[in-house]
Amino acid sequence: MNILVYEAREDEREALRRQGETLGVELTVCEEVPTLENAALAAGHQGVSILGQGQITAALLDAWHALGVRYLSTRTVGHDHIDLGHAKSLGMRVCNAAYDPDGVADFTVMLMLMCLRHYKQAMWRGQVNDFSLAGLQGRELRELTVGILGTGRIGTRVIRDLSGFGCRILAHSHHENPDVAGLAEYVDLDTLLRRSDVISVHMPLLPATRHLICRETIAKMKDGVVLINCSRGELADIEALVEGIESRKIGALGMDTSEGEEGIIHADHRVDILPNRNWFYLHQFRNVVMTQHMAFYTDAAVGSMVSCGVRGLWQMANGLPCETEL
Ligand code: COI
């Protein structure tokens, strides 16, 4: 089998090489983000593996299909960047990654603590030997109510992690997860928004969840609410976040993902003009911690992403069950 691996980072290459060798698969590895313009790179490959920075539109799928591509893997858990319905209509089989939720959950709790303890400001001051305390008085989690939106694998792991901190935990989700029993109280969305001091979003990006955090929902939250997003940027309307920070309705933001992050994240922009004004504007506030969509980025997760990305294609092409097929 021949596979074209798009968006291969330097740190994936050795694992990709080993995985290909183990499975007897021929891998072509490139850095390009998939687009219609570079679709021809896939000629002669049955399988294509991607990482999630490009939009996999119907037109791109058609182009790949015409070149003989029959299997697609995304080395990501999220798959909102793929037109799955169109892939299905072409008979193209698609799988994703299934790395453990622990890395993202750890990062979520870290952002909560950084926000509650004003750590961005403390770190900035430390750079210039300013070790003063003024303005850095924080809040303790055990005195707070944390609201978790979405109790899939990651939301539930965050709830487990938080249960050791002694805070009250509220949850709201499309499906109630039995693993949450005894750790969090399920409530309706409005109750969670009204009662939570900290709110963290862990939902997939769907038409129904896009801009779940918007002017209307922010207005229902407590004054000074801490908002965390380590899921998908588009779950929160970035204009509404800017207004919330400017008006001080939002006390702090911890965002590993943000709307309009494409073209910014995972690259060095030291000498560039950033392509998104809102992103840059929010980024400079002392009470906004923005990271480069890196919550997933651990040794364990990267190993699993590479393995799912190549093995999944090999399984589907060889008529074997693929546990991550979408
Ligand atoms: C995912 O796995 O869904 C992610 O968000 C990580 C990706 C940006 C590499």
GROMACS .gro file of C-alpha atoms and ligand atoms in nm:
model
  335
    1MET     CA    1   0.000   0.000   0.000
    2ASN     CA    2   0.118   0.358  -0.076
    3ILE     CA    3   0.031   0.639   0.162
    4LEU     CA    4   0.090   1.012   0.128
    5VAL     CA    5   0.138   1.178   0.466
    6TYR     CA    6   0.057   1.550   0.458
    7GLU     CA    7   0.153   1.800   0.732
    8ALA     CA    8   0.426   1.576   0.874
    9ARG     CA    9   0.608   1.751   1.156
   10GLU     CA   10   0.975   1.683   1.221
   11ASP     CA   11   0.890   1.506   1.546
   12GLU     CA   12   0.658   1.260   1.369
   13ARG     CA   13   0.901   1.147   1.102
   14GLU     CA   14   1.089   0.873   1.289
   15ALA     CA   15   0.766   0.720   1.425
   16LEU     CA   16   0.613   0.737   1.075
   17ARG     CA   17   0.915   0.562   0.927
   18ARG     CA   18   0.899   0.285   1.191
   19GLN     CA   19   0.523   0.241   1.152
   20GLY     CA   20   0.556   0.213   0.773
   21GLU     CA   21   0.836  -0.043   0.808
   22THR     CA   22   0.640  -0.255   1.060
   23LEU     CA   23   0.331  -0.269   0.840
   24GLY     CA   24   0.515  -0.299   0.507
   25VAL     CA   25   0.360   0.025   0.384
   26GLU     CA   26   0.528   0.269   0.143
   27LEU     CA   27   0.510   0.622   0.290
   28THR     CA   28   0.567   0.952   0.110
   29VAL     CA   29   0.603   1.226   0.369
   30CYS     CA   30   0.559   1.599   0.306
   31GLU     CA   31   0.504   1.918   0.509
   32GLU     CA   32   0.232   2.066   0.291
   33VAL     CA   33  -0.113   2.140   0.429
   34PRO     CA   34  -0.359   1.974   0.189
   35THR     CA   35  -0.528   2.207  -0.059
   36LEU     CA   36  -0.692   2.171  -0.397
   37GLU     CA   37  -0.375   2.320  -0.552
   38ASN     CA   38  -0.148   2.047  -0.416
   39ALA     CA   39  -0.398   1.759  -0.446
   40ALA     CA   40  -0.189   1.610  -0.728
   41LEU     CA   41   0.076   1.513  -0.471
   42ALA     CA   42  -0.158   1.224  -0.385
   43ALA     CA   43  -0.133   1.067  -0.733
   44GLY     CA   44  -0.037   0.701  -0.704
   45HIS     CA   45  -0.138   0.672  -0.338
   46GLN     CA   46  -0.431   0.465  -0.212
   47GLY     CA   47  -0.424   0.632   0.125
   48VAL     CA   48  -0.377   0.990   0.246
   49SER     CA   49  -0.307   1.097   0.603
   50ILE     CA   50  -0.365   1.454   0.723
   51LEU     CA   51  -0.329   1.651   1.045
   52GLY     CA   52  -0.615   1.899   1.053
   53GLN     CA   53  -0.492   2.240   0.936
   54GLY     CA   54  -0.650   2.215   0.591
   55GLN     CA   55  -1.020   2.205   0.507
   56ILE     CA   56  -1.099   1.876   0.336
   57THR     CA   57  -1.378   1.996   0.111
   58ALA     CA   58  -1.593   1.802  -0.135
   59ALA     CA   59  -1.383   1.942  -0.422
   60LEU     CA   60  -1.058   1.821  -0.264
   61LEU     CA   61  -1.207   1.478  -0.192
   62ASP     CA   62  -1.323   1.457  -0.556
   63ALA     CA   63  -0.973   1.545  -0.675
   64TRP     CA   64  -0.812   1.280  -0.452
   65HIS     CA   65  -1.071   1.022  -0.551
   66ALA     CA   66  -1.003   1.087  -0.921
   67LEU     CA   67  -0.634   1.021  -0.849
   68GLY     CA   68  -0.714   0.682  -0.691
   69VAL     CA   69  -0.723   0.772  -0.320
   70ARG     CA   70  -0.968   0.542  -0.138
   71TYR     CA   71  -0.870   0.580   0.228
   72LEU     CA   72  -0.817   0.891   0.441
   73SER     CA   73  -0.690   0.920   0.797
   74THR     CA   74  -0.674   1.229   1.011
   75ARG     CA   75  -0.409   1.210   1.283
   76THR     CA   76  -0.643   1.415   1.502
   77VAL     CA   77  -0.934   1.329   1.726
   78GLY     CA   78  -1.146   1.616   1.588
   79HIS     CA   79  -1.276   1.562   1.235
   80ASP     CA   80  -1.477   1.881   1.176
   81HIS     CA   81  -1.232   1.976   0.897
   82ILE     CA   82  -1.349   1.686   0.676
   83ASP     CA   83  -1.665   1.674   0.466
   84LEU     CA   84  -1.744   1.323   0.591
   85GLY     CA   85  -2.079   1.302   0.413
   86HIS     CA   86  -1.910   1.363   0.079
   87ALA     CA   87  -1.634   1.110   0.154
   88LYS     CA   88  -1.903   0.851   0.229
   89SER     CA   89  -2.088   0.932  -0.094
   90LEU     CA   90  -1.762   0.862  -0.283
   91GLY     CA   91  -1.712   0.536  -0.093
   92MET     CA   92  -1.392   0.681   0.056
   93ARG     CA   93  -1.331   0.540   0.403
   94VAL     CA   94  -1.210   0.772   0.676
   95CYS     CA   95  -1.061   0.716   1.022
   96ASN     CA   96  -0.929   0.943   1.295
   97ALA     CA   97  -0.693   0.925   1.596
   98ALA     CA   98  -0.786   0.810   1.944
   99TYR     CA   99  -0.510   0.927   2.176
  100ASP     CA  100  -0.588   0.928   2.548
  101PRO     CA  101  -0.763   1.238   2.683
  102ASP     CA  102  -0.517   1.286   2.972
  103GLY     CA  103  -0.282   1.532   2.801
  104VAL     CA  104  -0.560   1.774   2.702
  105ALA     CA  105  -0.723   1.735   3.044
  106ASP     CA  106  -0.395   1.815   3.223
  107PHE     CA  107  -0.351   2.123   3.005
  108THR     CA  108  -0.707   2.237   3.077
  109VAL     CA  109  -0.648   2.225   3.451
  110MET     CA  110  -0.316   2.406   3.405
  111LEU     CA  111  -0.492   2.691   3.217
  112MET     CA  112  -0.757   2.712   3.491
  113LEU     CA  113  -0.487   2.744   3.758
  114MET     CA  114  -0.284   2.994   3.552
  115CYS     CA  115  -0.595   3.210   3.515
  116LEU     CA  116  -0.701   3.185   3.879
  117ARG     CA  117  -0.349   3.266   4.006
  118HIS     CA  118  -0.273   3.546   3.753
  119TYR     CA  119   0.029   3.351   3.643
  120LYS     CA  120   0.075   3.520   3.305
  121GLN     CA  121   0.123   3.854   3.478
  122ALA     CA  122   0.352   3.698   3.743
  123MET     CA  123   0.564   3.539   3.471
  124TRP     CA  124   0.592   3.865   3.278
  125ARG     CA  125   0.703   4.049   3.591
  126GLY     CA  126   0.960   3.781   3.668
  127GLN     CA  127   1.129   3.848   3.330
  128VAL     CA  128   1.224   4.197   3.455
  129ASN     CA  129   1.302   4.100   3.815
  130ASP     CA  130   0.973   4.244   3.939
  131PHE     CA  131   0.873   4.011   4.222
  132SER     CA  132   0.597   4.230   4.366
  133LEU     CA  133   0.261   4.086   4.474
  134ALA     CA  134   0.024   4.372   4.395
  135GLY     CA  135  -0.266   4.255   4.179
  136LEU     CA  136  -0.167   3.890   4.195
  137GLN     CA  137  -0.398   3.773   4.476
  138GLY     CA  138  -0.569   3.463   4.339
  139ARG     CA  139  -0.861   3.236   4.411
  140GLU     CA  140  -0.860   2.874   4.533
  141LEU     CA  141  -1.040   2.605   4.335
  142ARG     CA  142  -1.194   2.448   4.645
  143GLU     CA  143  -1.401   2.763   4.698
  144LEU     CA  144  -1.529   2.770   4.341
  145THR     CA  145  -1.786   2.607   4.115
  146VAL     CA  146  -1.651   2.475   3.788
  147GLY     CA  147  -1.888   2.410   3.495
  148ILE     CA  148  -1.789   2.153   3.233
  149LEU     CA  149  -1.965   2.174   2.898
  150GLY     CA  150  -1.945   1.833   2.734
  151THR     CA  151  -1.875   1.507   2.914
  152GLY     CA  152  -1.716   1.295   2.644
  153ARG     CA  153  -1.370   1.146   2.700
  154ILE     CA  154  -1.189   1.477   2.765
  155GLY     CA  155  -1.462   1.653   2.967
  156THR     CA  156  -1.497   1.347   3.189
  157ARG     CA  157  -1.120   1.325   3.242
  158VAL     CA  158  -1.115   1.695   3.341
  159ILE     CA  159  -1.393   1.627   3.592
  160ARG     CA  160  -1.192   1.336   3.738
  161ASP     CA  161  -0.880   1.554   3.765
  162LEU     CA  162  -1.075   1.838   3.925
  163SER     CA  163  -1.242   1.610   4.177
  164GLY     CA  164  -0.916   1.611   4.374
  165PHE     CA  165  -0.924   1.990   4.415
  166GLY     CA  166  -1.243   1.997   4.621
  167CYS     CA  167  -1.437   2.234   4.395
  168ARG     CA  168  -1.809   2.195   4.319
  169ILE     CA  169  -1.845   2.058   3.964
  170LEU     CA  170  -2.145   2.111   3.738
  171ALA     CA  171  -2.180   1.944   3.399
  172HIS     CA  172  -2.395   1.985   3.093
  173SER     CA  173  -2.382   1.755   2.794
  174HIS     CA  174  -2.587   1.612   2.511
  175HIS     CA  175  -2.542   1.264   2.663
  176GLU     CA  176  -2.509   1.204   3.036
  177ASN     CA  177  -2.201   0.992   3.101
  178PRO     CA  178  -2.232   0.735   3.385
  179ASP     CA  179  -1.857   0.781   3.461
  180VAL     CA  180  -1.938   1.130   3.588
  181ALA     CA  181  -2.176   1.000   3.858
  182GLY     CA  182  -2.074   1.107   4.205
  183LEU     CA  183  -1.817   1.357   4.072
  184ALA     CA  184  -2.033   1.625   3.908
  185GLU     CA  185  -2.395   1.734   3.905
  186TYR     CA  186  -2.568   1.744   3.564
  187VAL     CA  187  -2.765   2.067   3.519
  188ASP     CA  188  -2.927   2.250   3.228
  189LEU     CA  189  -2.714   2.494   3.028
  190ASP     CA  190  -2.856   2.812   3.185
  191THR     CA  191  -2.797   2.683   3.539
  192LEU     CA  192  -2.437   2.596   3.454
  193LEU     CA  193  -2.379   2.940   3.299
  194ARG     CA  194  -2.536   3.121   3.596
  195ARG     CA  195  -2.367   2.925   3.876
  196SER     CA  196  -2.013   2.858   3.752
  197ASP     CA  197  -1.706   3.063   3.846
  198VAL     CA  198  -1.500   2.876   3.588
  199ILE     CA  199  -1.642   2.730   3.265
  200SER     CA  200  -1.453   2.491   3.039
  201VAL     CA  201  -1.576   2.375   2.698
  202HIS     CA  202  -1.519   2.017   2.582
  203MET     CA  203  -1.764   1.969   2.297
  204PRO     CA  204  -1.710   1.870   1.934
  205LEU     CA  205  -1.756   2.145   1.676
  206LEU     CA  206  -2.096   2.093   1.510
  207PRO     CA  207  -2.343   2.338   1.357
  208ALA     CA  208  -2.531   2.323   1.691
  209THR     CA  209  -2.223   2.399   1.905
  210ARG     CA  210  -2.059   2.667   1.685
  211HIS     CA  211  -2.050   2.994   1.887
  212LEU     CA  212  -2.201   2.824   2.190
  213ILE     CA  213  -2.004   3.088   2.379
  214CYS     CA  214  -2.150   3.409   2.238
  215ARG     CA  215  -2.282   3.747   2.360
  216GLU     CA  216  -2.604   3.587   2.479
  217THR     CA  217  -2.446   3.304   2.680
  218ILE     CA  218  -2.170   3.527   2.819
  219ALA     CA  219  -2.439   3.770   2.946
  220LYS     CA  220  -2.584   3.487   3.157
  221MET     CA  221  -2.248   3.408   3.323
  222LYS     CA  222  -2.120   3.541   3.656
  223ASP     CA  223  -1.928   3.867   3.645
  224GLY     CA  224  -1.557   3.784   3.639
  225VAL     CA  225  -1.611   3.434   3.499
  226VAL     CA  226  -1.301   3.239   3.394
  227LEU     CA  227  -1.348   3.076   3.052
  228ILE     CA  228  -1.133   2.791   2.922
  229ASN     CA  229  -1.130   2.645   2.570
  230CYS     CA  230  -0.905   2.351   2.479
  231SER     CA  231  -1.153   2.208   2.226
  232ARG     CA  232  -1.224   2.393   1.903
  233GLY     CA  233  -1.185   2.769   1.864
  234GLU     CA  234  -1.516   2.814   1.681
  235LEU     CA  235  -1.708   2.702   1.988
  236ALA     CA  236  -1.658   3.061   2.106
  237ASP     CA  237  -1.734   3.378   1.908
  238ILE     CA  238  -1.402   3.565   1.926
  239GLU     CA  239  -1.575   3.906   1.889
  240ALA     CA  240  -1.789   3.826   2.194
  241LEU     CA  241  -1.476   3.721   2.388
  242VAL     CA  242  -1.307   4.051   2.300
  243GLU     CA  243  -1.612   4.245   2.424
  244GLY     CA  244  -1.629   4.031   2.738
  245ILE     CA  245  -1.265   4.104   2.822
  246GLU     CA  246  -1.296   4.476   2.742
  247SER     CA  247  -1.606   4.515   2.960
  248ARG     CA  248  -1.445   4.302   3.237
  249LYS     CA  249  -1.746   4.069   3.232
  250ILE     CA  250  -1.492   3.793   3.166
  251GLY     CA  251  -1.232   3.783   3.443
  252ALA     CA  252  -0.983   3.568   3.254
  253LEU     CA  253  -0.954   3.356   2.943
  254GLY     CA  254  -0.746   3.043   2.898
  255MET     CA  255  -0.754   2.946   2.533
  256ASP     CA  256  -0.551   2.678   2.364
  257THR     CA  257  -0.776   2.712   2.062
  258SER     CA  258  -0.938   3.019   1.911
  259GLU     CA  259  -1.151   3.114   1.616
  260GLY     CA  260  -0.928   3.220   1.328
  261GLU     CA  261  -0.618   3.041   1.455
  262GLU     CA  262  -0.547   2.890   1.111
  263GLY     CA  263  -0.233   3.042   0.966
  264ILE     CA  264  -0.109   3.136   1.314
  265ILE     CA  265  -0.067   2.820   1.518
  266HIS     CA  266   0.225   2.578   1.491
  267ALA     CA  267   0.451   2.826   1.309
  268ASP     CA  268   0.710   3.089   1.397
  269HIS     CA  269   0.568   3.437   1.322
  270ARG     CA  270   0.833   3.651   1.491
  271VAL     CA  271   0.884   3.866   1.182
  272ASP     CA  272   0.531   3.843   1.041
  273ILE     CA  273   0.217   4.050   1.067
  274LEU     CA  274  -0.037   3.814   1.221
  275PRO     CA  275  -0.332   3.747   0.990
  276ASN     CA  276  -0.600   3.786   1.261
  277ARG     CA  277  -0.646   4.115   1.450
  278ASN     CA  278  -0.874   3.972   1.718
  279TRP     CA  279  -0.629   3.694   1.795
  280PHE     CA  280  -0.341   3.935   1.840
  281TYR     CA  281  -0.552   4.187   2.033
  282LEU     CA  282  -0.678   3.928   2.282
  283HIS     CA  283  -0.334   3.773   2.316
  284GLN     CA  284  -0.184   4.090   2.466
  285PHE     CA  285  -0.414   4.114   2.772
  286ARG     CA  286  -0.259   4.029   3.108
  287ASN     CA  287  -0.561   3.810   3.194
  288VAL     CA  288  -0.572   3.618   2.864
  289VAL     CA  289  -0.353   3.310   2.829
  290MET     CA  290  -0.345   3.195   2.467
  291THR     CA  291  -0.142   2.896   2.356
  292GLN     CA  292  -0.077   2.756   2.010
  293HIS     CA  293  -0.325   2.463   2.002
  294MET     CA  294  -0.077   2.247   2.189
  295ALA     CA  295  -0.284   2.080   2.463
  296PHE     CA  296  -0.266   1.752   2.268
  297TYR     CA  297   0.112   1.771   2.225
  298THR     CA  298   0.266   1.500   2.445
  299ASP     CA  299   0.495   1.205   2.370
  300ALA     CA  300   0.212   0.959   2.429
  301ALA     CA  301  -0.038   1.142   2.209
  302VAL     CA  302   0.201   1.196   1.917
  303GLY     CA  303   0.297   0.824   1.917
  304SER     CA  304  -0.070   0.730   1.914
  305MET     CA  305  -0.160   0.983   1.641
  306VAL     CA  306   0.107   0.845   1.405
  307SER     CA  307   0.012   0.488   1.478
  308CYS     CA  308  -0.364   0.546   1.430
  309GLY     CA  309  -0.296   0.753   1.117
  310VAL     CA  310  -0.098   0.482   0.937
  311ARG     CA  311  -0.240   0.165   1.093
  312GLY     CA  312  -0.598   0.280   1.038
  313LEU     CA  313  -0.539   0.320   0.662
  314TRP     CA  314  -0.361  -0.016   0.645
  315GLN     CA  315  -0.646  -0.188   0.835
  316MET     CA  316  -0.918  -0.040   0.613
  317ALA     CA  317  -0.727  -0.125   0.294
  318ASN     CA  318  -0.670  -0.483   0.408
  319GLY     CA  319  -1.031  -0.551   0.510
  320LEU     CA  320  -0.944  -0.556   0.882
  321PRO     CA  321  -1.159  -0.395   1.149
  322CYS     CA  322  -1.048  -0.037   1.215
  323GLU     CA  323  -1.166   0.078   1.557
  324THR     CA  324  -1.129   0.446   1.467
  325GLU     CA  325  -1.322   0.439   1.137
  326LEU     CA  326  -1.571   0.725   1.125
  327COI     C1  327  -0.712   1.695   1.765
  327COI     O1  328  -0.656   1.586   1.778
  327COI     O2  329  -0.834   1.701   1.737
  327COI     C2  330  -0.637   1.820   1.787
  327COI     O3  331  -0.697   1.920   1.812
  327COI     C3  332  -0.488   1.819   1.768
  327COI     C4  333  -0.446   1.872   1.635
  327COI     C5  334  -0.440   2.019   1.625
  327COI     C6  335  -0.310   1.821   1.594
   0.00000   0.00000   0.00000
